[in-house]
Amino acid sequence: MKRIVPALLLALAACGAQPAQTAPAGALTWAVETQPVTLNPQLWSQNKARLLVFNQFDALLSKAADGSFGPWLAKAWTVSDDGLTYTLDLRDDVTFHDGTAFDAAAVKANLDQFQVPGYNPAVAAIQLRAYDKAEVVAPHRVRITLKEPDALFPDFLASPLAGQVSPKSLKNARDLKFGGPDLVGTGPFILDRYVQGQEIHYRRNPGYSWPPAGAAHQGPAHLSEITYRFLPEAAVRVGALTSGQVQVIEGVPATDVALIEQDPDLTLRTSLNSGTAYAYYFNTSHAPFDDRRVREAFREAVDVDAVLRSVYQGTATRAWSVVGSRSPFYDASLERSYGGDAARANALLDAAGWKDRDAEGYRVKDGKRLTVREVAAAPFVRDRRDILGQAIQAQVKQNAGIDFQVKIVDQGSAQQAVDDDAYEVFGNSRGDSDAGAALNLILPSDGAINRTRFADPEVDKWLAAASATADQAERKKLYADVQRVVVADSAIVFPLYVPADQIAAHRSVQGLGFDPASGTPASAYDVRIDT
């Protein structure tokens, strides 16, 4: 058996792993599934791009798997008793890639950038909702004042969104929205080449000596350079790895897990992501999902376990809530409480007036077919979600007579469908390390990406209260209330699976791992090649 690798890879990929082709000492080539929409950390939105962001940029704080925060560019910090003032003491030995010094003025400039109208309105409305001002107290001390206590703010300081950009490049970057080589950070690697549709290349920052807490080593990165190739086809990525054209891949398809595991020259690592599960969000603003019975019927018509086995061959983790099971806020009481009952699905649709069928077996009412549409943006389609959609499409037709149409389009067309309210299903997962940030984006009545058009004053109240307290037990209780309303009571969400990342690599590649906060692949800082 052979896999065809495109001309970019210049070879046929045999099934057994071959020695990696000759490359400069300390150079690594890594194939990734998704091309980034932006390389500006402050506009970051793709979980798959997190590893690229933290190659080039550093955040102010780090975050551990247990949710605790540690130092990074801020070596120490204090929070006032009322939760309104954060005072950060910054490292004094950090330099941006353009040679300018990192200091309190740079932090203020980065925070002020979010106040520029239209820069990142979603972050301004959620993670920086309570932000008031930043003041330079001393060259390496900055005081940040909030309008009200906000439990999400520390998570922001440790996220890619707080990636520190040289104020000089914030002003002078040719394309601030996209970023790229002229948007300058402080990270362990310097971005020096980006070829759209092909690859992105980084070289080591020789002066780097300020890794986050928990890093496996100090000083510059082990690798001298790293190239990420954009290979969206799963079979091509695996073929590139087994042929030695690349040394690492992410996004290993379920169909090739056994191939990787059985090859003694390869390793495979997997980690569940944090944040929210991948779910279908039902648009309640118009028919047919303005009727709760139809929303419930769609969920009951799908045997999710069977679909996941078919598409992911036992490698996917079933989701039961909008919050992913890796999150400390996950409400396990929702497990096995709904779904997979075709008889109930049909009874619900009958009760909702969708009793008749057309010649193709689809339900109709008043001469109109029971049709629901998903319009997905191609840059955000990962994990074989297109195949998953096809499997669900087949089940809802067979089990309940629902016409589910799945379209994958460019990002502009997907946004146009949202603007025109021309969709019924919105597929989404969020990789925020604090699931509360995701819930505040997608569930409140005024949420920046509320695609359900659903409004519940109680949900809004609970989300606001959870953001205002640092008591994790209280936050867990409030988020459990939210989950029960949107999943069980109102049925506006259909959770499907908990996203995971996989890394396959040649055994010579060591130090690969996952970001402890997000579960996504970590940056290449600790990666090395053992010869």
Coordinates of C-alpha atoms in Angstrom, one line a residue:
M1 CA 0.0 0.0 0.0
K2 CA 1.3 3.5 -0.9
R3 CA 0.0 7.0 -0.2
I4 CA 0.3 9.8 -2.7
V5 CA 2.0 12.8 -1.3
P6 CA 1.7 16.1 -3.2
A7 CA 4.6 17.6 -5.2
L8 CA 5.4 19.8 -2.2
L9 CA 6.7 16.6 -0.6
L10 CA 8.4 15.3 -3.6
A11 CA 8.0 11.6 -2.8
L12 CA 5.8 8.6 -2.6
A13 CA 5.2 7.7 1.0
A14 CA 5.6 4.0 1.9
C15 CA 3.6 2.6 4.8
G16 CA 6.5 1.9 7.1
A17 CA 8.2 4.8 8.6
Q18 CA 11.4 5.8 6.8
P19 CA 14.3 7.7 8.2
A20 CA 13.7 11.5 8.0
Q21 CA 15.5 13.1 5.0
T22 CA 18.7 15.0 5.6
A23 CA 18.0 18.4 7.2
P24 CA 20.2 21.0 8.9
A25 CA 21.2 20.0 12.5
G26 CA 18.4 20.9 14.9
A27 CA 15.8 21.5 12.1
L28 CA 12.3 20.0 12.4
T29 CA 9.5 19.8 9.9
W30 CA 6.0 19.4 11.3
A31 CA 2.8 18.9 9.3
V32 CA -0.4 20.6 10.6
E33 CA -4.0 20.1 9.7
T34 CA -5.2 23.7 9.7
Q35 CA -3.8 26.9 8.2
P36 CA -4.1 29.8 10.6
V37 CA -6.7 32.5 10.0
T38 CA -4.4 34.9 11.8
L39 CA -0.9 34.9 13.4
N40 CA -1.8 37.9 15.6
P41 CA -2.1 36.3 19.1
Q42 CA -4.5 39.0 20.2
L43 CA -6.9 37.9 17.4
W44 CA -6.4 34.2 18.0
S45 CA -9.5 32.1 17.5
Q46 CA -8.4 28.6 16.3
N47 CA -7.4 26.1 18.9
K48 CA -5.2 24.5 16.2
A49 CA -3.2 27.6 16.0
R50 CA -2.3 27.8 19.7
L51 CA 1.1 26.0 19.2
L52 CA 2.1 28.5 16.6
V53 CA 1.2 31.5 18.7
F54 CA 3.3 30.4 21.6
N55 CA 6.4 29.8 19.4
Q56 CA 6.5 33.5 18.6
F57 CA 4.8 35.2 21.6
D58 CA 4.9 34.9 25.4
A59 CA 2.0 35.6 27.7
L60 CA 2.1 37.5 31.0
L61 CA 1.2 34.5 33.2
S62 CA 1.3 30.7 32.7
K63 CA -1.4 28.3 33.7
A64 CA -1.0 24.7 35.0
A65 CA -3.3 21.7 34.5
D66 CA -4.8 22.2 37.9
G67 CA -5.9 25.7 37.0
S68 CA -3.3 27.5 39.1
F69 CA -1.3 30.4 37.6
G70 CA 2.4 30.8 37.6
P71 CA 5.0 33.4 36.4
W72 CA 6.0 34.0 32.8
L73 CA 6.8 37.6 31.6
A74 CA 5.3 38.7 34.9
K75 CA 7.6 37.3 37.6
A76 CA 5.2 38.1 40.4
W77 CA 1.8 39.8 40.9
T78 CA -0.6 40.8 43.6
V79 CA -4.4 41.3 43.6
S80 CA -6.1 43.7 45.9
D81 CA -8.6 42.4 48.4
D82 CA -11.5 43.8 46.4
G83 CA -10.3 42.0 43.2
L84 CA -10.1 45.3 41.3
T85 CA -6.4 45.9 41.1
Y86 CA -3.7 43.7 39.6
T87 CA -0.1 44.8 40.1
L88 CA 2.3 42.9 37.9
D89 CA 6.1 42.9 38.5
L90 CA 7.7 42.2 35.1
R91 CA 10.9 40.6 34.2
D92 CA 13.6 43.1 33.4
D93 CA 15.7 40.9 31.0
V94 CA 13.2 40.4 28.2
T95 CA 13.7 41.8 24.7
F96 CA 11.4 41.8 21.7
H97 CA 12.6 40.2 18.5
D98 CA 13.0 43.7 17.0
G99 CA 15.5 44.6 19.8
T100 CA 13.2 46.8 21.8
A101 CA 12.9 46.2 25.5
F102 CA 9.8 44.6 27.1
D103 CA 8.6 46.7 30.0
A104 CA 5.5 48.1 31.7
A105 CA 4.9 50.6 28.9
A106 CA 4.7 47.6 26.4
V107 CA 2.1 45.9 28.6
K108 CA 0.0 49.0 28.7
A109 CA 0.3 49.4 24.9
N110 CA -0.9 45.9 24.4
L111 CA -3.9 46.2 26.7
D112 CA -4.8 49.6 25.2
Q113 CA -4.8 48.0 21.8
F114 CA -7.9 46.0 22.7
Q115 CA -9.7 49.3 23.3
V116 CA -9.3 50.3 19.7
P117 CA -12.8 50.1 18.2
G118 CA -13.3 47.0 16.1
Y119 CA -9.9 45.4 17.0
N120 CA -11.3 42.4 18.9
P121 CA -14.8 43.2 20.0
A122 CA -15.4 39.6 21.3
V123 CA -12.5 39.8 23.7
A124 CA -13.4 43.4 24.7
A125 CA -16.9 42.2 25.6
I126 CA -15.8 39.0 27.5
Q127 CA -12.3 38.6 28.8
L128 CA -11.7 42.4 29.0
R129 CA -15.3 43.2 29.9
A130 CA -14.2 44.6 33.3
Y131 CA -10.9 46.2 32.1
D132 CA -10.6 49.9 33.0
K133 CA -7.0 51.0 32.6
A134 CA -3.4 50.1 32.9
E135 CA -0.8 52.4 34.5
V136 CA 3.0 52.4 34.4
V137 CA 4.0 52.5 38.1
A138 CA 7.7 51.8 37.4
P139 CA 9.7 50.7 34.4
H140 CA 8.9 47.1 35.1
R141 CA 5.7 47.4 37.2
V142 CA 2.3 47.9 35.8
R143 CA -1.0 48.4 37.7
I144 CA -4.2 47.2 36.0
T145 CA -7.5 48.4 37.3
L146 CA -10.8 46.6 36.7
K147 CA -14.3 48.1 36.9
E148 CA -15.6 45.1 38.8
P149 CA -14.1 41.7 39.9
D150 CA -13.7 39.3 37.1
A151 CA -12.7 35.6 37.5
L152 CA -11.9 35.4 33.8
F153 CA -9.2 38.1 33.8
P154 CA -6.3 35.9 35.2
D155 CA -7.1 33.4 32.5
F156 CA -6.8 36.1 29.9
L157 CA -3.4 37.1 31.2
A158 CA -2.2 33.5 30.6
S159 CA -3.9 33.0 27.2
P160 CA -2.6 33.6 23.7
L161 CA -4.7 36.7 23.7
A162 CA -2.2 38.2 26.2
G163 CA 0.7 37.4 23.9
Q164 CA 2.9 40.5 24.1
V165 CA 3.6 42.3 20.8
S166 CA 6.2 44.9 20.4
P167 CA 4.5 48.3 20.5
K168 CA 6.6 49.3 17.6
S169 CA 5.2 46.6 15.4
L170 CA 1.7 47.2 16.7
K171 CA 2.0 50.6 15.0
N172 CA 4.0 49.6 11.9
A173 CA 2.9 46.1 11.0
R174 CA 1.8 46.0 7.3
D175 CA -1.2 43.7 8.1
L176 CA -2.0 43.9 11.8
K177 CA -5.1 41.8 11.4
F178 CA -3.2 38.8 10.1
G179 CA 0.1 39.3 11.7
G180 CA 3.1 37.5 10.1
P181 CA 6.8 38.2 10.1
D182 CA 6.5 41.9 10.8
L183 CA 4.4 41.4 14.0
V184 CA 7.1 41.0 16.6
G185 CA 7.0 39.0 19.9
T186 CA 9.4 37.9 22.6
G187 CA 9.0 34.1 22.1
P188 CA 11.5 31.3 21.7
F189 CA 11.2 31.4 17.9
I190 CA 11.2 34.2 15.4
L191 CA 8.8 33.9 12.5
D192 CA 10.7 34.7 9.3
R193 CA 8.7 33.1 6.5
Y194 CA 5.1 32.5 5.7
V195 CA 3.9 31.1 2.4
Q196 CA 0.1 31.0 2.2
G197 CA -1.3 27.5 1.6
Q198 CA 2.1 25.9 2.0
E199 CA 4.2 26.5 5.2
I200 CA 5.4 28.7 8.0
H201 CA 9.0 28.8 9.1
Y202 CA 10.6 29.8 12.4
R203 CA 14.2 30.2 13.5
R204 CA 15.4 30.0 17.1
N205 CA 15.6 33.2 19.2
P206 CA 19.2 32.9 20.4
G207 CA 18.7 35.3 23.3
Y208 CA 15.6 33.6 24.8
S209 CA 15.9 32.9 28.5
W210 CA 12.4 33.5 30.0
P211 CA 10.2 30.4 29.5
P212 CA 7.0 29.9 31.5
A213 CA 6.8 28.1 34.8
G214 CA 6.8 24.4 34.2
A215 CA 9.1 24.4 31.1
A216 CA 11.5 21.4 30.9
H217 CA 14.6 23.5 30.3
Q218 CA 15.9 27.0 30.5
G219 CA 17.7 29.1 27.8
P220 CA 17.1 29.1 24.1
A221 CA 15.0 26.4 22.3
H222 CA 16.8 23.2 21.4
L223 CA 15.7 23.4 17.7
S224 CA 17.6 25.7 15.4
E225 CA 14.6 26.0 13.1
I226 CA 11.1 24.6 12.6
T227 CA 8.9 24.4 9.5
Y228 CA 5.2 23.8 9.8
R229 CA 3.6 22.5 6.6
F230 CA -0.1 23.0 6.0
L231 CA -1.4 19.5 4.9
P232 CA -5.2 19.5 5.4
E233 CA -5.6 16.0 4.0
A234 CA -5.2 13.4 6.8
A235 CA -3.8 10.7 4.6
V236 CA -1.3 13.1 3.2
R237 CA -0.1 14.0 6.6
V238 CA 0.3 10.4 7.7
G239 CA 2.1 9.6 4.4
A240 CA 4.5 12.5 4.9
L241 CA 5.4 11.1 8.3
T242 CA 5.8 7.5 7.3
S243 CA 7.9 8.5 4.3
G244 CA 10.2 10.7 6.4
Q245 CA 9.2 13.9 4.6
V246 CA 8.2 15.3 8.0
Q247 CA 9.1 14.3 11.5
V248 CA 5.9 15.3 13.4
I249 CA 2.3 15.5 12.5
E250 CA -0.8 16.6 14.4
G251 CA -4.4 15.6 13.7
V252 CA -4.0 11.8 13.3
P253 CA -7.1 10.4 11.8
A254 CA -8.8 7.4 13.6
T255 CA -8.3 5.3 10.5
D256 CA -4.5 5.6 10.9
V257 CA -4.1 5.3 14.7
A258 CA -3.3 1.5 14.5
L259 CA -0.8 2.1 11.7
I260 CA 1.1 4.6 13.9
E261 CA 0.9 2.5 17.1
Q262 CA 2.2 -0.6 15.3
D263 CA 5.2 1.1 13.8
P264 CA 8.2 0.8 16.2
D265 CA 9.8 3.9 14.7
L266 CA 6.8 6.1 15.6
T267 CA 5.2 7.4 18.7
L268 CA 1.6 8.7 19.3
R269 CA 0.4 11.0 22.0
T270 CA -3.2 12.2 22.7
S271 CA -4.8 14.8 24.9
L272 CA -8.4 16.0 25.4
N273 CA -8.8 19.7 24.9
S274 CA -10.2 22.0 27.6
G275 CA -13.1 24.5 27.0
T276 CA -16.3 23.4 25.4
A277 CA -17.3 20.2 23.6
Y278 CA -17.9 20.1 19.9
A279 CA -21.7 20.6 19.7
Y280 CA -24.5 21.6 17.4
Y281 CA -26.1 24.8 18.5
F282 CA -29.7 25.1 17.3
N283 CA -30.9 28.5 15.9
T284 CA -34.1 29.2 17.7
S285 CA -34.9 32.5 15.9
H286 CA -37.1 30.8 13.2
A287 CA -38.6 27.5 12.2
P288 CA -38.2 24.7 12.7
F289 CA -35.9 25.0 15.8
D290 CA -38.1 27.7 17.3
D291 CA -40.0 24.7 18.5
R292 CA -38.3 22.8 21.4
R293 CA -39.9 19.6 20.3
V294 CA -38.1 19.7 17.0
R295 CA -34.8 20.4 18.7
E296 CA -35.3 17.5 21.0
A297 CA -36.4 15.3 18.1
F298 CA -33.2 16.0 16.2
R299 CA -31.1 14.9 19.2
E300 CA -33.2 11.8 19.7
A301 CA -32.9 10.8 16.1
V302 CA -29.1 10.4 16.4
D303 CA -27.3 7.5 18.0
V304 CA -24.2 9.5 18.9
D305 CA -22.2 6.5 20.2
A306 CA -22.8 4.6 16.9
V307 CA -21.9 7.7 14.8
L308 CA -18.7 8.3 16.8
R309 CA -17.7 4.6 16.5
S310 CA -18.2 4.8 12.7
V311 CA -16.4 8.1 12.1
Y312 CA -13.7 7.9 14.8
Q313 CA -13.4 4.1 15.3
G314 CA -13.5 4.2 19.1
T315 CA -11.0 7.1 19.5
A316 CA -13.5 9.9 20.2
T317 CA -14.9 10.8 23.7
R318 CA -18.7 11.2 23.8
A319 CA -19.9 14.6 25.0
W320 CA -22.9 15.1 27.1
S321 CA -22.7 18.8 27.9
V322 CA -21.7 22.0 26.3
V323 CA -18.7 22.0 28.7
G324 CA -16.0 19.4 27.9
S325 CA -15.4 16.6 30.4
R326 CA -11.8 17.8 30.9
S327 CA -13.1 21.0 32.5
P328 CA -13.5 21.3 36.3
F329 CA -16.9 22.9 35.5
Y330 CA -18.3 19.8 33.7
D331 CA -21.7 18.7 34.9
A332 CA -21.7 14.8 34.8
S333 CA -25.3 14.6 35.9
L334 CA -26.3 15.2 32.2
E335 CA -24.7 11.9 31.1
R336 CA -27.1 9.4 29.5
S337 CA -30.1 11.8 30.0
Y338 CA -31.1 12.2 26.4
G339 CA -30.6 11.1 22.8
G340 CA -30.7 8.0 20.7
D341 CA -34.5 7.2 20.9
A342 CA -35.9 7.2 17.4
A343 CA -39.4 6.4 18.5
R344 CA -39.4 9.4 20.8
A345 CA -38.0 11.6 18.0
N346 CA -40.9 10.6 15.7
A347 CA -43.5 11.1 18.4
L348 CA -42.1 14.6 19.0
L349 CA -42.2 15.5 15.4
D350 CA -45.8 14.2 15.0
A351 CA -46.8 16.3 18.0
A352 CA -45.1 19.4 16.4
G353 CA -47.2 19.0 13.3
W354 CA -44.6 17.4 11.0
K355 CA -46.7 14.3 10.3
D356 CA -46.7 14.0 6.5
R357 CA -43.8 12.7 4.3
D358 CA -42.8 13.6 0.8
A359 CA -41.8 11.1 -1.9
E360 CA -38.2 11.0 -0.6
G361 CA -39.3 10.2 2.9
Y362 CA -38.7 13.6 4.4
R363 CA -41.3 15.1 6.8
V364 CA -43.3 18.1 5.5
K365 CA -45.8 20.5 7.0
D366 CA -47.9 23.0 5.1
G367 CA -46.1 21.9 2.0
K368 CA -42.6 22.7 3.3
R369 CA -40.0 20.1 4.0
L370 CA -38.4 19.8 7.4
T371 CA -35.0 21.1 6.4
V372 CA -32.1 22.3 8.6
R373 CA -28.8 23.7 7.4
E374 CA -25.3 24.0 8.7
V375 CA -23.0 26.4 7.0
A376 CA -19.5 25.7 8.3
A377 CA -16.4 27.8 7.7
A378 CA -13.6 25.7 6.1
P379 CA -10.7 27.0 8.3
F380 CA -12.5 25.8 11.4
V381 CA -13.4 22.3 10.1
R382 CA -11.2 19.8 11.9
D383 CA -11.3 16.2 13.2
R384 CA -13.3 14.9 10.2
R385 CA -16.3 17.1 11.2
D386 CA -17.4 17.0 7.6
I387 CA -17.6 13.2 7.8
L388 CA -19.4 13.4 11.1
G389 CA -21.9 15.8 9.6
Q390 CA -22.6 13.3 6.8
A391 CA -23.1 10.5 9.3
I392 CA -25.6 12.5 11.3
Q393 CA -27.3 13.6 8.1
A394 CA -27.9 9.9 7.2
Q395 CA -29.2 9.1 10.7
V396 CA -31.7 12.0 11.0
K397 CA -33.1 11.2 7.6
Q398 CA -33.4 7.4 8.2
N399 CA -34.7 7.7 11.8
A400 CA -36.9 10.8 11.7
G401 CA -37.3 12.1 8.1
I402 CA -35.2 15.3 8.7
D403 CA -33.4 16.9 5.8
F404 CA -30.1 17.9 7.3
Q405 CA -27.9 19.9 4.8
V406 CA -24.2 20.5 5.5
K407 CA -22.3 23.0 3.5
I408 CA -18.6 23.8 4.0
V409 CA -17.7 27.3 2.6
D410 CA -15.1 30.0 2.9
Q411 CA -15.1 32.1 6.0
G412 CA -16.8 35.1 4.4
S413 CA -19.7 33.0 3.1
A414 CA -20.2 31.4 6.5
Q415 CA -20.3 34.9 8.1
Q416 CA -22.8 36.0 5.5
A417 CA -25.1 33.1 6.4
V418 CA -24.9 34.2 10.1
D419 CA -25.7 37.8 9.1
D420 CA -28.6 36.7 7.0
D421 CA -29.9 34.2 9.6
A422 CA -29.7 31.6 6.9
Y423 CA -28.8 28.6 9.0
E424 CA -30.4 26.3 11.6
V425 CA -27.3 24.5 13.0
F426 CA -24.0 26.0 14.1
G427 CA -21.2 23.6 14.9
N428 CA -18.6 24.9 17.4
S429 CA -16.1 24.0 20.0
R430 CA -14.0 26.5 22.0
G431 CA -10.5 25.8 23.3
D432 CA -10.5 28.4 26.1
S433 CA -8.6 27.0 29.0
D434 CA -11.4 28.4 31.3
A435 CA -14.7 27.1 30.0
G436 CA -16.4 30.2 31.5
A437 CA -14.9 32.4 28.7
A438 CA -16.4 30.2 26.1
L439 CA -19.8 30.1 27.8
N440 CA -19.8 33.9 28.0
L441 CA -19.2 34.2 24.3
I442 CA -21.8 31.8 23.1
L443 CA -24.7 31.6 25.5
P444 CA -25.7 35.1 26.9
S445 CA -28.4 36.9 25.0
D446 CA -25.8 39.5 23.9
G447 CA -23.0 37.0 23.5
A448 CA -20.5 37.8 20.7
I449 CA -21.0 34.4 19.0
N450 CA -24.5 33.6 20.3
R451 CA -25.7 31.7 17.2
T452 CA -28.7 30.1 18.9
R453 CA -30.4 33.5 19.2
F454 CA -31.7 32.1 22.5
A455 CA -32.2 34.5 25.4
D456 CA -32.8 33.5 29.1
P457 CA -32.4 36.1 31.8
E458 CA -31.5 33.5 34.4
V459 CA -28.7 32.1 32.2
D460 CA -27.4 35.7 31.7
K461 CA -27.5 36.3 35.5
W462 CA -25.7 33.0 36.3
L463 CA -22.9 33.7 33.8
A464 CA -22.4 37.2 35.1
A465 CA -22.3 35.9 38.7
A466 CA -19.8 33.2 37.9
S467 CA -17.5 35.8 36.3
A468 CA -17.7 38.0 39.3
T469 CA -16.5 35.5 41.9
A470 CA -13.2 33.8 42.4
D471 CA -14.8 31.0 44.4
Q472 CA -14.3 27.9 42.2
A473 CA -17.0 25.9 44.0
E474 CA -19.5 28.7 43.5
R475 CA -18.5 29.0 39.8
K476 CA -19.0 25.3 39.3
K477 CA -22.5 25.4 40.8
L478 CA -23.5 28.4 38.6
Y479 CA -22.1 26.8 35.5
A480 CA -23.9 23.6 36.3
D481 CA -27.2 25.5 36.4
V482 CA -26.3 27.0 33.0
Q483 CA -25.5 23.6 31.5
R484 CA -28.8 22.1 32.8
V485 CA -30.8 24.9 31.2
V486 CA -29.2 24.9 27.8
V487 CA -28.8 21.1 27.4
A488 CA -31.6 19.5 29.4
D489 CA -34.4 22.1 29.9
S490 CA -34.3 24.2 26.7
A491 CA -32.4 21.7 24.4
I492 CA -30.6 24.4 22.4
V493 CA -27.4 22.5 22.4
F494 CA -26.6 19.0 21.0
P495 CA -23.2 18.0 22.4
L496 CA -21.3 15.5 20.3
Y497 CA -17.7 14.8 21.3
V498 CA -14.9 16.3 23.3
P499 CA -12.2 17.5 21.0
A500 CA -8.7 16.0 21.3
D501 CA -5.3 16.5 19.8
Q502 CA -3.0 13.8 18.6
I503 CA 0.7 14.1 17.9
A504 CA 2.5 11.4 15.9
A505 CA 6.3 11.6 15.5
H506 CA 9.5 9.7 14.8
R507 CA 11.0 8.4 18.0
S508 CA 14.0 10.6 17.5
V509 CA 11.8 13.6 18.3
Q510 CA 11.7 14.2 22.1
G511 CA 10.0 16.8 24.3
L512 CA 6.7 16.9 22.5
G513 CA 3.7 17.5 24.7
F514 CA 0.5 19.3 25.3
D515 CA -0.2 22.7 26.8
P516 CA -1.3 21.9 30.4
A517 CA -4.1 24.5 30.3
S518 CA -5.6 23.8 27.0
G519 CA -4.7 20.2 26.1
T520 CA -3.6 21.3 22.7
P521 CA 0.0 20.7 21.3
A522 CA 2.5 22.8 23.2
S523 CA 5.0 25.1 21.4
A524 CA 8.2 23.7 20.1
Y525 CA 10.3 25.3 22.9
D526 CA 11.1 22.0 24.7
V527 CA 11.3 19.8 21.5
R528 CA 14.6 18.3 20.6
I529 CA 15.9 15.7 18.1
D530 CA 18.0 12.9 19.6
T531 CA 20.3 11.4 17.0

